[in-house]
Tab-separated table of C-alpha atoms in Angstrom:
chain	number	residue	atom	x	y	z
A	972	UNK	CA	-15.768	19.927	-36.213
A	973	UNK	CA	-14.881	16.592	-34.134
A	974	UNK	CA	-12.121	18.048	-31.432
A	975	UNK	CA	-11.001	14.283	-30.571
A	976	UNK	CA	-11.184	12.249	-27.251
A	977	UNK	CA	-9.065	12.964	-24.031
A	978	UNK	CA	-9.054	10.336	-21.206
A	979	UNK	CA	-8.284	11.588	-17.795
A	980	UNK	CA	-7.635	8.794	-15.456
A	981	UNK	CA	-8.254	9.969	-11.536
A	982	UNK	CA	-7.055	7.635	-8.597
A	983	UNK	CA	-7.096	8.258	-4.569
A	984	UNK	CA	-7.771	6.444	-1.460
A	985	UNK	CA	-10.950	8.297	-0.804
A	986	UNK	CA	-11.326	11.232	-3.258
A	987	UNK	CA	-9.798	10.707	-6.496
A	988	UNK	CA	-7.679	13.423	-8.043
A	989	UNK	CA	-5.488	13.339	-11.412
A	990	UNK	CA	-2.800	10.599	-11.139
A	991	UNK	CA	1.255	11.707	-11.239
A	992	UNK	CA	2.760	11.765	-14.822
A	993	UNK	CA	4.502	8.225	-14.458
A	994	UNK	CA	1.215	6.935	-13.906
A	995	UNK	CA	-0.391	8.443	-16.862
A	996	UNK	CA	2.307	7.720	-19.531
A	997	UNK	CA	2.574	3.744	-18.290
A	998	UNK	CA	-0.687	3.612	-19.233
A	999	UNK	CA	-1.434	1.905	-22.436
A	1000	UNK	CA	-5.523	0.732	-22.273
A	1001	UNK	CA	-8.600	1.279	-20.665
A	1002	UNK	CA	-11.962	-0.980	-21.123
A	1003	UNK	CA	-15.101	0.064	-19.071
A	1004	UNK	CA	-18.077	-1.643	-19.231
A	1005	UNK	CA	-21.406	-0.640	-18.455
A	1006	UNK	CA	-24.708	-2.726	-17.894
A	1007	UNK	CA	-28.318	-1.954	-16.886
A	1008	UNK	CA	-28.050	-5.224	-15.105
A	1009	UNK	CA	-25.079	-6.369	-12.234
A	1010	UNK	CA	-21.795	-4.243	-11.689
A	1011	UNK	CA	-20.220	-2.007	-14.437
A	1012	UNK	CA	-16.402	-3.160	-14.219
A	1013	UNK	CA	-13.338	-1.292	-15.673
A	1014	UNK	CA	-9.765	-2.823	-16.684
A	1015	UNK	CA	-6.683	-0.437	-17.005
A	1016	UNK	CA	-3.544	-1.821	-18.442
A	1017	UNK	CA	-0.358	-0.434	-17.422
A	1018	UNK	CA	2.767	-0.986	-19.729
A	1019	UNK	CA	5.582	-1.781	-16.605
A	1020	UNK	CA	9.462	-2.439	-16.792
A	1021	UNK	CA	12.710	-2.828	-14.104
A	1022	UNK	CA	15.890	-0.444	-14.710
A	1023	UNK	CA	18.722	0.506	-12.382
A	1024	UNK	CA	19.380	-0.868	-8.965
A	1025	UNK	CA	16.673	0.593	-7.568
A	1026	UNK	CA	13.897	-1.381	-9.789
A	1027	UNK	CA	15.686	-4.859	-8.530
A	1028	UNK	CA	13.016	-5.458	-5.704
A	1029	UNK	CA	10.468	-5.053	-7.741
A	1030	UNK	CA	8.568	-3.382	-10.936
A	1031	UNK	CA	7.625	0.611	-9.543
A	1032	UNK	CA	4.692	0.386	-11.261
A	1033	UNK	CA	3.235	-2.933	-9.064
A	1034	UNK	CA	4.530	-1.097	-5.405
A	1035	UNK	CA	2.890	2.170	-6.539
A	1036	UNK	CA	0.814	3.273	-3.279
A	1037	UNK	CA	-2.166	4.353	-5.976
A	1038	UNK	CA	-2.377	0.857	-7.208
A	1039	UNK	CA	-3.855	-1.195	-4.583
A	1040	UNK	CA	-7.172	-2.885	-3.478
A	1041	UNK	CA	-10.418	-0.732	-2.792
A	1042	UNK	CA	-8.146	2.396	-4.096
A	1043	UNK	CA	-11.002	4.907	-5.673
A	1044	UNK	CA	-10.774	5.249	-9.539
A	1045	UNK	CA	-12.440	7.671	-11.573
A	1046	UNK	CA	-12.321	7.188	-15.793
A	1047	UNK	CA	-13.365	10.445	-17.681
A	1048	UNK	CA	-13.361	11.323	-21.087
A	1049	UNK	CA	-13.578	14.350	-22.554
A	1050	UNK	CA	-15.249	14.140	-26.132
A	1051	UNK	CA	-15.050	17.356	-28.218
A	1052	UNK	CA	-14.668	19.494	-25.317
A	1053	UNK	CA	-17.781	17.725	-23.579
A	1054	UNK	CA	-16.497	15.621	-19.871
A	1055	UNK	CA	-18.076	12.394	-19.393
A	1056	UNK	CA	-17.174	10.432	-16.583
A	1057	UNK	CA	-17.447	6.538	-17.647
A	1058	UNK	CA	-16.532	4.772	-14.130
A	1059	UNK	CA	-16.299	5.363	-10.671
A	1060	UNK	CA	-15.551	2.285	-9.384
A	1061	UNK	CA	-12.487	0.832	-7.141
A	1062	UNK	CA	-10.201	-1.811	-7.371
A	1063	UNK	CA	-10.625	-5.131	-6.907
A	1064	UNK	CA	-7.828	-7.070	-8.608
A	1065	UNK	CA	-4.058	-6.682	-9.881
A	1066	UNK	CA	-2.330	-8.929	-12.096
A	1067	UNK	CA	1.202	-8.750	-13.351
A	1068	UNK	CA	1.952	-10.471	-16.487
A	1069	UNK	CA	5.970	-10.611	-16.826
A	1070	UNK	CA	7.626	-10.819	-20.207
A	1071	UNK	CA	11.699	-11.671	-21.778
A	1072	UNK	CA	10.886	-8.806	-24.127
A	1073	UNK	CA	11.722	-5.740	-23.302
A	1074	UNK	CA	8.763	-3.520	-22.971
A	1075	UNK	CA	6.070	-6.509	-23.076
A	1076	UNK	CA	5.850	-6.956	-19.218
A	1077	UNK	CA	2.188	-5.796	-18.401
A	1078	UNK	CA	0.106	-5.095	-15.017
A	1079	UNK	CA	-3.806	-5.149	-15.275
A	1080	UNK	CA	-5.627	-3.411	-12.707
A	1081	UNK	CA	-9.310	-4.670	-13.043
A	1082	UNK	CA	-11.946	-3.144	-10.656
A	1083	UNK	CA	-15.788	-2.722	-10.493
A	1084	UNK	CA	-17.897	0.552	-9.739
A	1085	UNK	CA	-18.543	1.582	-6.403
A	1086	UNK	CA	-21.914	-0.847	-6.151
A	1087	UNK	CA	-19.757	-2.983	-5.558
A	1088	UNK	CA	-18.960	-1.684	-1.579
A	1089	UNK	CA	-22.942	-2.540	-0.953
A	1090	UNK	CA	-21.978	-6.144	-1.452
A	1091	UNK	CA	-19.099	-6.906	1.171
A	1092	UNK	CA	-20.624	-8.046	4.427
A	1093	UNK	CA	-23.788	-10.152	4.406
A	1094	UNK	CA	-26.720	-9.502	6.790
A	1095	UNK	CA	-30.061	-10.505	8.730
A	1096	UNK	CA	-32.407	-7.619	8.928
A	1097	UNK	CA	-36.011	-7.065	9.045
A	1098	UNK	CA	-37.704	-4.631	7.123
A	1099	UNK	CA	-40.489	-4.097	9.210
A	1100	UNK	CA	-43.793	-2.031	7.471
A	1101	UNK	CA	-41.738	-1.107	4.503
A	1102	UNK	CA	-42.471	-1.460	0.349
A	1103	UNK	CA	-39.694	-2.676	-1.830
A	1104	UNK	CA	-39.102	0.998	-2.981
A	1105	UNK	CA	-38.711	2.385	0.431
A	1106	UNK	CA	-36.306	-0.393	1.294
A	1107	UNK	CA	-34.084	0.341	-1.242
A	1108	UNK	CA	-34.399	4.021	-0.471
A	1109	UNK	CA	-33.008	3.032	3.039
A	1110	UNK	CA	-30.085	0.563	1.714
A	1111	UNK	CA	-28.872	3.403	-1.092
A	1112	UNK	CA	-28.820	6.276	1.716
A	1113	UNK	CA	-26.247	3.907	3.542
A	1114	UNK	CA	-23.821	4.896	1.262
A	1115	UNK	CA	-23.529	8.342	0.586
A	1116	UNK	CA	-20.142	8.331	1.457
A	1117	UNK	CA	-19.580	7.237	-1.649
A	1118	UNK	CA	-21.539	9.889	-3.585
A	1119	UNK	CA	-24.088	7.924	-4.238
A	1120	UNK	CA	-27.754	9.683	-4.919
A	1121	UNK	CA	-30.752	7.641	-5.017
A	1122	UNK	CA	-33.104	7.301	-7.844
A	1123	UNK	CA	-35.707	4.784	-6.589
A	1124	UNK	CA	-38.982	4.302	-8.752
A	1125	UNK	CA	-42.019	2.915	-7.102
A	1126	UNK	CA	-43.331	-0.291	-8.763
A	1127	UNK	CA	-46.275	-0.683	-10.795
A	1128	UNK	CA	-48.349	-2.422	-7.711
A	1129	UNK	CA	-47.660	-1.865	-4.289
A	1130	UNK	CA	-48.709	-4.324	-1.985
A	1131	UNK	CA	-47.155	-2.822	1.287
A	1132	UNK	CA	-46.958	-5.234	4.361
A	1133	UNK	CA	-49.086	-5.518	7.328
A	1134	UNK	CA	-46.620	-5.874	10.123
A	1135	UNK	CA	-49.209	-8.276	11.870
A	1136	UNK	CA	-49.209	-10.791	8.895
A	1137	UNK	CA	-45.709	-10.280	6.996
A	1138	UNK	CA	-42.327	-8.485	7.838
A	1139	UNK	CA	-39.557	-8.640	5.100
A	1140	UNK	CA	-36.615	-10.187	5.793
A	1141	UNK	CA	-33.300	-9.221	4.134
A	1142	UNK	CA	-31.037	-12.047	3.894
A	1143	UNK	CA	-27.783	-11.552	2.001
A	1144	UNK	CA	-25.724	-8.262	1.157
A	1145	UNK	CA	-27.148	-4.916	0.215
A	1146	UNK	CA	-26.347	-5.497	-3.152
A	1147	UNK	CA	-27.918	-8.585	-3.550
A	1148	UNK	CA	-30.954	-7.800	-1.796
A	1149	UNK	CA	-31.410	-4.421	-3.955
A	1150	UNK	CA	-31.102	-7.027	-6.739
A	1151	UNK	CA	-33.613	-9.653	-5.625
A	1152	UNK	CA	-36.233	-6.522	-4.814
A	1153	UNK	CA	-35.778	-5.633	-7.843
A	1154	UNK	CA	-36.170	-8.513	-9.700
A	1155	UNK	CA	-39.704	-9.290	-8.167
A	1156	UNK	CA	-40.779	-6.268	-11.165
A	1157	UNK	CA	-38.436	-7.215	-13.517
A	1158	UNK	CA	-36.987	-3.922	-12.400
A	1159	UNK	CA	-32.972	-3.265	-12.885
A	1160	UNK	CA	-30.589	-1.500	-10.202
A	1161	UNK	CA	-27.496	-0.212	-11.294
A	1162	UNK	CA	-24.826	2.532	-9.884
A	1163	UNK	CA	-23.897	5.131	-12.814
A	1164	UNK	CA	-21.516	8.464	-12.743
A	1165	UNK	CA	-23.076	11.756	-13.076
A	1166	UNK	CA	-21.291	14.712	-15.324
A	1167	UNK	CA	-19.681	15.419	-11.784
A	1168	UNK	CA	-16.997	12.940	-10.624
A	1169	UNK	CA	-17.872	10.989	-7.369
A	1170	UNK	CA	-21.213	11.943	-7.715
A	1171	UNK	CA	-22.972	8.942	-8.724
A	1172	UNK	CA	-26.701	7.744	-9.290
A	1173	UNK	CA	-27.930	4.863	-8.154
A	1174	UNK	CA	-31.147	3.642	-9.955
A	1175	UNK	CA	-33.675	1.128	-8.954
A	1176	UNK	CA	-36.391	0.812	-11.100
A	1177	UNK	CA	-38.245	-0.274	-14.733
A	1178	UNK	CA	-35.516	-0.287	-17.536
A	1179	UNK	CA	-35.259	4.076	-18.626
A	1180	UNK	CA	-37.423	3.850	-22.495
A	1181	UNK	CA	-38.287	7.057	-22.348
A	1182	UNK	CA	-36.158	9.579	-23.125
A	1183	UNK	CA	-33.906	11.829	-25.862
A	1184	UNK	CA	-32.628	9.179	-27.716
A	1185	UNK	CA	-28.692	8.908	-28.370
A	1186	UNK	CA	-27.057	9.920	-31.997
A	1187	UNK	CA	-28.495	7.622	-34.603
A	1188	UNK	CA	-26.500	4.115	-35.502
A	1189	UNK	CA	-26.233	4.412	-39.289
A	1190	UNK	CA	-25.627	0.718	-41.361
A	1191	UNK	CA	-25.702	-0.189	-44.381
A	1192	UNK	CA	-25.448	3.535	-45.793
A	1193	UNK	CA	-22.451	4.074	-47.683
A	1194	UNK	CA	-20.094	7.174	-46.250
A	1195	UNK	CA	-22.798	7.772	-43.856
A	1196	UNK	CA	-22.759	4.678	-41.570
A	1197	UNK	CA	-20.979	5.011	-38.357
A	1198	UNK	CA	-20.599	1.261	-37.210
A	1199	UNK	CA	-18.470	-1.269	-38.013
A	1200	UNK	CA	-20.041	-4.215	-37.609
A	1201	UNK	CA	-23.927	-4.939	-36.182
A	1202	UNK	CA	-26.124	-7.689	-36.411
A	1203	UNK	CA	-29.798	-8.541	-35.623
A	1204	UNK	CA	-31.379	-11.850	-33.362
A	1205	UNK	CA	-35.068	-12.245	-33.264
A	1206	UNK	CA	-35.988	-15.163	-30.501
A	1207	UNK	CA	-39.503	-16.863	-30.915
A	1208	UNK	CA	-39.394	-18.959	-28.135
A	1209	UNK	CA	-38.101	-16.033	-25.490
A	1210	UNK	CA	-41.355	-14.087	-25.124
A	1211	UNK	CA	-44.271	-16.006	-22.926
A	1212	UNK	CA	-47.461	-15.358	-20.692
A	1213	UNK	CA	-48.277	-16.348	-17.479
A	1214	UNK	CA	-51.961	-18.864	-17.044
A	1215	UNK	CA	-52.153	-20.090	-13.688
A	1216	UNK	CA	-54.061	-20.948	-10.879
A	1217	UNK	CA	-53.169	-19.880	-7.532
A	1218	UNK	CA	-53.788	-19.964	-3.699
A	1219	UNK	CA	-54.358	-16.458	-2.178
A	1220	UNK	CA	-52.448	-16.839	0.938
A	1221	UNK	CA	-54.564	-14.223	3.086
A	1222	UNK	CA	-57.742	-15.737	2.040
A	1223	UNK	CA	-57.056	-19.385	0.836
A	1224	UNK	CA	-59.111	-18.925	-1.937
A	1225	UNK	CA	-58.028	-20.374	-5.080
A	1226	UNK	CA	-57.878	-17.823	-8.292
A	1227	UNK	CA	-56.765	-17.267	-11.919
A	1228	UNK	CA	-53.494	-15.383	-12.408
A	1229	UNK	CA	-51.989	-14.179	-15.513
A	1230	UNK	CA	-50.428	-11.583	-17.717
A	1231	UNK	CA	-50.382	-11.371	-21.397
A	1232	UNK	CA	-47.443	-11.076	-23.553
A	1233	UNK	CA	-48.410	-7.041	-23.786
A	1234	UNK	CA	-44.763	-4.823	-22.402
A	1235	UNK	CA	-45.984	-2.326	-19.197
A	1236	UNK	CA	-43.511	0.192	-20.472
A	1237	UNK	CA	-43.483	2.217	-23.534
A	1238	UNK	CA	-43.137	0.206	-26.604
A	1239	UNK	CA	-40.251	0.219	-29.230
A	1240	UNK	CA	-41.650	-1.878	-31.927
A	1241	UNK	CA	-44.516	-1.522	-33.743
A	1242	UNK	CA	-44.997	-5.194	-33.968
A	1243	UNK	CA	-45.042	-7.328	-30.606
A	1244	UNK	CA	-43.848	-10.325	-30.362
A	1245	UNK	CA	-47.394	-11.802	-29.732
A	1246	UNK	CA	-48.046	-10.893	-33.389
A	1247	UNK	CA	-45.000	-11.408	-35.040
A	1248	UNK	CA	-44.912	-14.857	-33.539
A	1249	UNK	CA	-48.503	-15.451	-35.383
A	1250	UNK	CA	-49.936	-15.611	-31.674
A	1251	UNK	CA	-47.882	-18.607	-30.704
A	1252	UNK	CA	-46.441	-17.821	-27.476
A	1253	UNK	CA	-44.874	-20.061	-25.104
A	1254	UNK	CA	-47.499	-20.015	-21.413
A	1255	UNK	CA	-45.848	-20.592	-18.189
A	1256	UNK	CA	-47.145	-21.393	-14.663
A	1257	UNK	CA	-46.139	-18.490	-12.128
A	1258	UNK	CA	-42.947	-19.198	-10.806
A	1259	UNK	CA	-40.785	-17.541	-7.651
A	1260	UNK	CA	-37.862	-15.058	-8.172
A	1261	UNK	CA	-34.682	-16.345	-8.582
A	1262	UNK	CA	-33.987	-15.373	-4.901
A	1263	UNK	CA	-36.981	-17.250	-3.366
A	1264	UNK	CA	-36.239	-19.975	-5.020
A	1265	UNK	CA	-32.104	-20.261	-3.892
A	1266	UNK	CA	-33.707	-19.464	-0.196
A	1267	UNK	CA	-36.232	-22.433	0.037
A	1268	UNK	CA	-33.399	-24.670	-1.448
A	1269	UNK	CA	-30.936	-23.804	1.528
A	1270	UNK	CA	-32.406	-24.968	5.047
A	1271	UNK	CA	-31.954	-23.910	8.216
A	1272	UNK	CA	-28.339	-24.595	9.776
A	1273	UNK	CA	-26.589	-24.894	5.991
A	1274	UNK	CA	-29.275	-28.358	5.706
A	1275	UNK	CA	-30.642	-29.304	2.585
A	1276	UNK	CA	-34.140	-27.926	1.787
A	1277	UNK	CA	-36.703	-28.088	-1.063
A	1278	UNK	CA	-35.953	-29.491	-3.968
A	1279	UNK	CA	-35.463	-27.098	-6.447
A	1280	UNK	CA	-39.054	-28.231	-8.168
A	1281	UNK	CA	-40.637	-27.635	-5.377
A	1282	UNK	CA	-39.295	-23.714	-4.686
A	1283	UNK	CA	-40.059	-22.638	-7.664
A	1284	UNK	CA	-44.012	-23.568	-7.120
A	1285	UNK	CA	-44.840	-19.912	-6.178
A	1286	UNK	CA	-47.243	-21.068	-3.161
A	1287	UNK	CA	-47.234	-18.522	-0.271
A	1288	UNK	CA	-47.964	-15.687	-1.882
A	1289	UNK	CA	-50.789	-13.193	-1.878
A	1290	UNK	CA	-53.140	-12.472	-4.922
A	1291	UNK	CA	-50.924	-9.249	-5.197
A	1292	UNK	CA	-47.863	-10.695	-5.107
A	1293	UNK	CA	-48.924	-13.284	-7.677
A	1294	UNK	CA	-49.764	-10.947	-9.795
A	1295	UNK	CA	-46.676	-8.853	-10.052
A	1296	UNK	CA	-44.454	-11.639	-10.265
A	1297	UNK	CA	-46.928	-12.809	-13.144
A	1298	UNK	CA	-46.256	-9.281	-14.978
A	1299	UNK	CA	-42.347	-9.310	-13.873
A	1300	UNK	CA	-42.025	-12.891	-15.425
A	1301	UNK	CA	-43.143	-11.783	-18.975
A	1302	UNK	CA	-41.663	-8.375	-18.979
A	1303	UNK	CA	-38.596	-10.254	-18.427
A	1304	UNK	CA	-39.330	-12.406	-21.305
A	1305	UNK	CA	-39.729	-9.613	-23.349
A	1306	UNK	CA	-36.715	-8.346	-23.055
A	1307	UNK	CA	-34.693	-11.197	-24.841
A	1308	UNK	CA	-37.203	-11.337	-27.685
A	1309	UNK	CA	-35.463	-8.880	-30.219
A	1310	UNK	CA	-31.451	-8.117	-29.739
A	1311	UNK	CA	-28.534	-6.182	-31.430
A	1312	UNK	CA	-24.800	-6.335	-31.164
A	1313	UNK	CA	-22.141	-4.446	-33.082
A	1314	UNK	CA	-18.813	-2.414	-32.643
A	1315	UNK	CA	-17.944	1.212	-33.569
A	1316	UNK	CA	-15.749	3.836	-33.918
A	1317	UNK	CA	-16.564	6.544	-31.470
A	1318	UNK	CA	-14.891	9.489	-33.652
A	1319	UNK	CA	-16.607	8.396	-36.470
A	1320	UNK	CA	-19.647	8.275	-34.895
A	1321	UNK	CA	-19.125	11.620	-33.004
A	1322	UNK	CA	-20.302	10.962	-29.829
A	1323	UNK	CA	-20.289	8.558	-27.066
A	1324	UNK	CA	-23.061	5.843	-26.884
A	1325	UNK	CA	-23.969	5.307	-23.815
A	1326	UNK	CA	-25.799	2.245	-21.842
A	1327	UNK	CA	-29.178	1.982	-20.126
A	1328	UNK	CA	-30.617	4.847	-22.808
A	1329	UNK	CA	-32.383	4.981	-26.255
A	1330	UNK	CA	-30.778	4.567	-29.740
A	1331	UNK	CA	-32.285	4.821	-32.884
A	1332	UNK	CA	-30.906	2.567	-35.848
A	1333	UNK	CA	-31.449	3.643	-39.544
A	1334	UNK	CA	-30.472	1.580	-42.704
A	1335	UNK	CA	-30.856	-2.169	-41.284
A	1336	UNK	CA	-34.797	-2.220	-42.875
A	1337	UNK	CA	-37.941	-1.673	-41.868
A	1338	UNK	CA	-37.755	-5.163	-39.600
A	1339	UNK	CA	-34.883	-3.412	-37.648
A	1340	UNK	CA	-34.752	0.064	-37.638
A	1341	UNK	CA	-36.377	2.074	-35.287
A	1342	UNK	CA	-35.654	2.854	-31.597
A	1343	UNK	CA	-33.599	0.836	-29.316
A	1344	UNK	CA	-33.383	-0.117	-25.962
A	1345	UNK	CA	-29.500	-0.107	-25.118
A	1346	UNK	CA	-28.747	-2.348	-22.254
A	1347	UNK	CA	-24.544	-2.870	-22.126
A	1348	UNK	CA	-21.979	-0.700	-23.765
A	1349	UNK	CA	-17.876	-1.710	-23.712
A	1350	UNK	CA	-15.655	1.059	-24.261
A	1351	UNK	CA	-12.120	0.456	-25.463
A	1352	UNK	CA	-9.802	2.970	-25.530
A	1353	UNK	CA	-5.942	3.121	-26.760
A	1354	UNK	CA	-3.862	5.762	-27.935
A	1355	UNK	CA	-5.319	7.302	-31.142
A	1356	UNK	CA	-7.962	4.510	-30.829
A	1357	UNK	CA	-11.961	4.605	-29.450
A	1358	UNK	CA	-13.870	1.720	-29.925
A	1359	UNK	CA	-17.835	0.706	-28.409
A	1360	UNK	CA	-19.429	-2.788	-28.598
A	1361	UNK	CA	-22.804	-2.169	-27.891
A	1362	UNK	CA	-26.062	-4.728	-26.912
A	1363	UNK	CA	-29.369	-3.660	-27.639
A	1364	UNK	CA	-32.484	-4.890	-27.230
A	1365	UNK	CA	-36.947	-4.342	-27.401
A	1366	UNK	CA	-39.825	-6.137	-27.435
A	1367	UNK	CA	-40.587	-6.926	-31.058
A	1368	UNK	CA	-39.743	-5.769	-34.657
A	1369	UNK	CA	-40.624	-3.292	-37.008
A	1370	UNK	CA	-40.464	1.224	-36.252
A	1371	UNK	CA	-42.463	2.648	-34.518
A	1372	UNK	CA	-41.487	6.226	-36.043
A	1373	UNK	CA	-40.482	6.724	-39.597
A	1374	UNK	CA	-37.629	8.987	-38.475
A	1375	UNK	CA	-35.046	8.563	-35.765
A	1376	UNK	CA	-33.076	11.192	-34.405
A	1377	UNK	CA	-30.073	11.607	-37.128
């Protein structure tokens, strides 16, 4: 028996904690989004108005001492009984929207989650000995003020510097640099809410394919589907491999490089892209991160520096290195080959989907159904109303299971 959804919205300078009645009944909207890549964000709309003398200064709503920059905000929803906190975040934007109709003036208080604190004040740092994942061990215990709890998986080659040869530099803020380490694997890093409010994880590692998967997306199936509105994308030319030559920095000794269009973490589909592309498959050079690349392009004392050509050529780089950005480059690839979108209605599907986990879909065809990777979720919640748009995504087509989970 479906109980219904309950939204408790929680606001405080430091510690969030149930906000006063006048709060709560203004409100008329919530949207959170969350994203196994950049900042989850969260937008409350307030329904505001002016009456008596003592409104004339202003609207109440827009001087309220809970409604201002950086204030802590906490979203939870309890769904048949069950708490789920969807954001814990802080503000980072007001905007009043005044109306002649009575009732129609709005404020929108837009704000991101609390990653977003790791990327205020830029630095230069050296790393000196450390790997990638011990780095971003070091960054994410910087912030335990903020609840955060780190979840750091070590990549799939370690190539750990020799202080004598290389030191890493960080360059940028924490949250960029978390970012940029993390791109090197194709990796993700992203700050999520635990079951206990201002207790959040904060993940840096492969995309999370393993797993119980989430309730079932049912389409196509009469009284038994459970979204509104989906629709499939298959992209030839996304998935590649990597054929190169390159010069081993440590030894100057010039060597093949590659990686095949083959995923390092579990598969979805039964078919690979390789395959269902007839083995045509785009081949690339190797190429430097995204955050190489901007770095070589910006000199030294803000003056110009490579072209941007010329920074993506990934020369000073050892064999290692190569290689992983080799794998990195097609897993990210990959990724874009075989996408989903659609929209539901979260009491009529039952549950709560949630981002950066596994879905199964059932009634789209053998092409489609089958277990999903699901990397953004939007939900939008109004009185009497709960609605998800969803974006999924895996390597290839076709199940690899003839069931999902119902």
């Amino acid at each position: 028996m479906l109980l219904g959804a309950h939204l408790t919205l929680m606001m405080g300078p430091i510690l969030a904690i149930p906000v006063p009645l006048p709060l709560a009944e203004a409100l008329v909207g919530v949207e959170v989004t969350s994203s196994d890549r950049g900042r989850s964000g969260f937008q409350l709309q307030f329904q505001v108005g002016r009456s008596g003398p003592l409104d004339l200064r202003d609207y109440p709503l827009v001087t309220h001492p809970l409604l201002r920059p950086f204030t802590r905000v906490v979203v939870m929803v309890r769904f048949n009984l069950l708490p789920r906190v969807l954001m814990d975040g802080v503000i980072t934007q007001i905007t009043l929207t005044p109306s002649e109709d009575p009732g129609a003036s709005t404020l929108t208080v837009t704000g991101e989650d609390v990653s977003v604190m790791m990327d205020l004040e830029q630095l230069r740092m050296p790393w000196p000995g450390m790997t990638e994942n011990a780095i971003a061990t070091a960054i994410i215990a910087k912030y335990a003020p903020y609840g955060l709890v780190p979840a750091v998986m070590p990549p799939f080659m370690i190539d750990a510097p020799v202080p004598t040869r290389r030191i890493p530099q960080q360059t940028g803020t924490d949250l960029e640099h978390l970012n940029a380490l993390a791109e090197r694997y194709s990796y993700v890093f992203y700050v999520e809410p635990t079951s206990v409010p201002m207790v959040n994880r904060a993940y840096w590692g492969p995309p999370v394919r393993v797993g119980m998967p989430e309730k079932a997306l049912s389409v196509n199936m009469g009284p038994g589907s459970n979204v509104s509105s989906m629709s499939f994308s298959y992209n030839a030319l996304s998935p590649a491999m990597v054929a190169d030559l390159h010069q081993d920095t440590d030894t100057n000794v010039t060597m093949p490089v590659g990686a095949p269009p083959m995923p390092v973490q579990p598969p979805l589909a039964l078919v690979p892209a390789a395959a269902a592309n007839g083995g045509k498959v785009r081949t690339t050079v190797l190429t430097r991160t995204q955050e190489s690349v901007e770095a070589l392009m910006q000199g030294p004392n803000g003056q110009p520096g490579m072209s941007r050509h010329d920074a993506e050529l990934a020369v000073g780089l050892s064999a290692m290195q190569a290689q992983v950005r080799a794998v990195a480059g097609v897993q990210a690839s990959l990724e874009r080959t075989a996408t989903a979108s659609g929209e539901l209605d979260a009491l009529q599907y039952g549950d709560i989907l949630r981002a950066r986990s596994i879905v199964g879909v059932r009634g789209a065809g053998f092409t489609h159904d089958g277990n999903w990777y699901v990397q953004s979720v939007t939900h939008s919640i109004k009185k009497g109303e709960y609605k998800q748009r969803f974006t999924l995504n895996r390597e290839g087509t076709g199940s690899l299971l003839p069931l999902v989970r119902p």
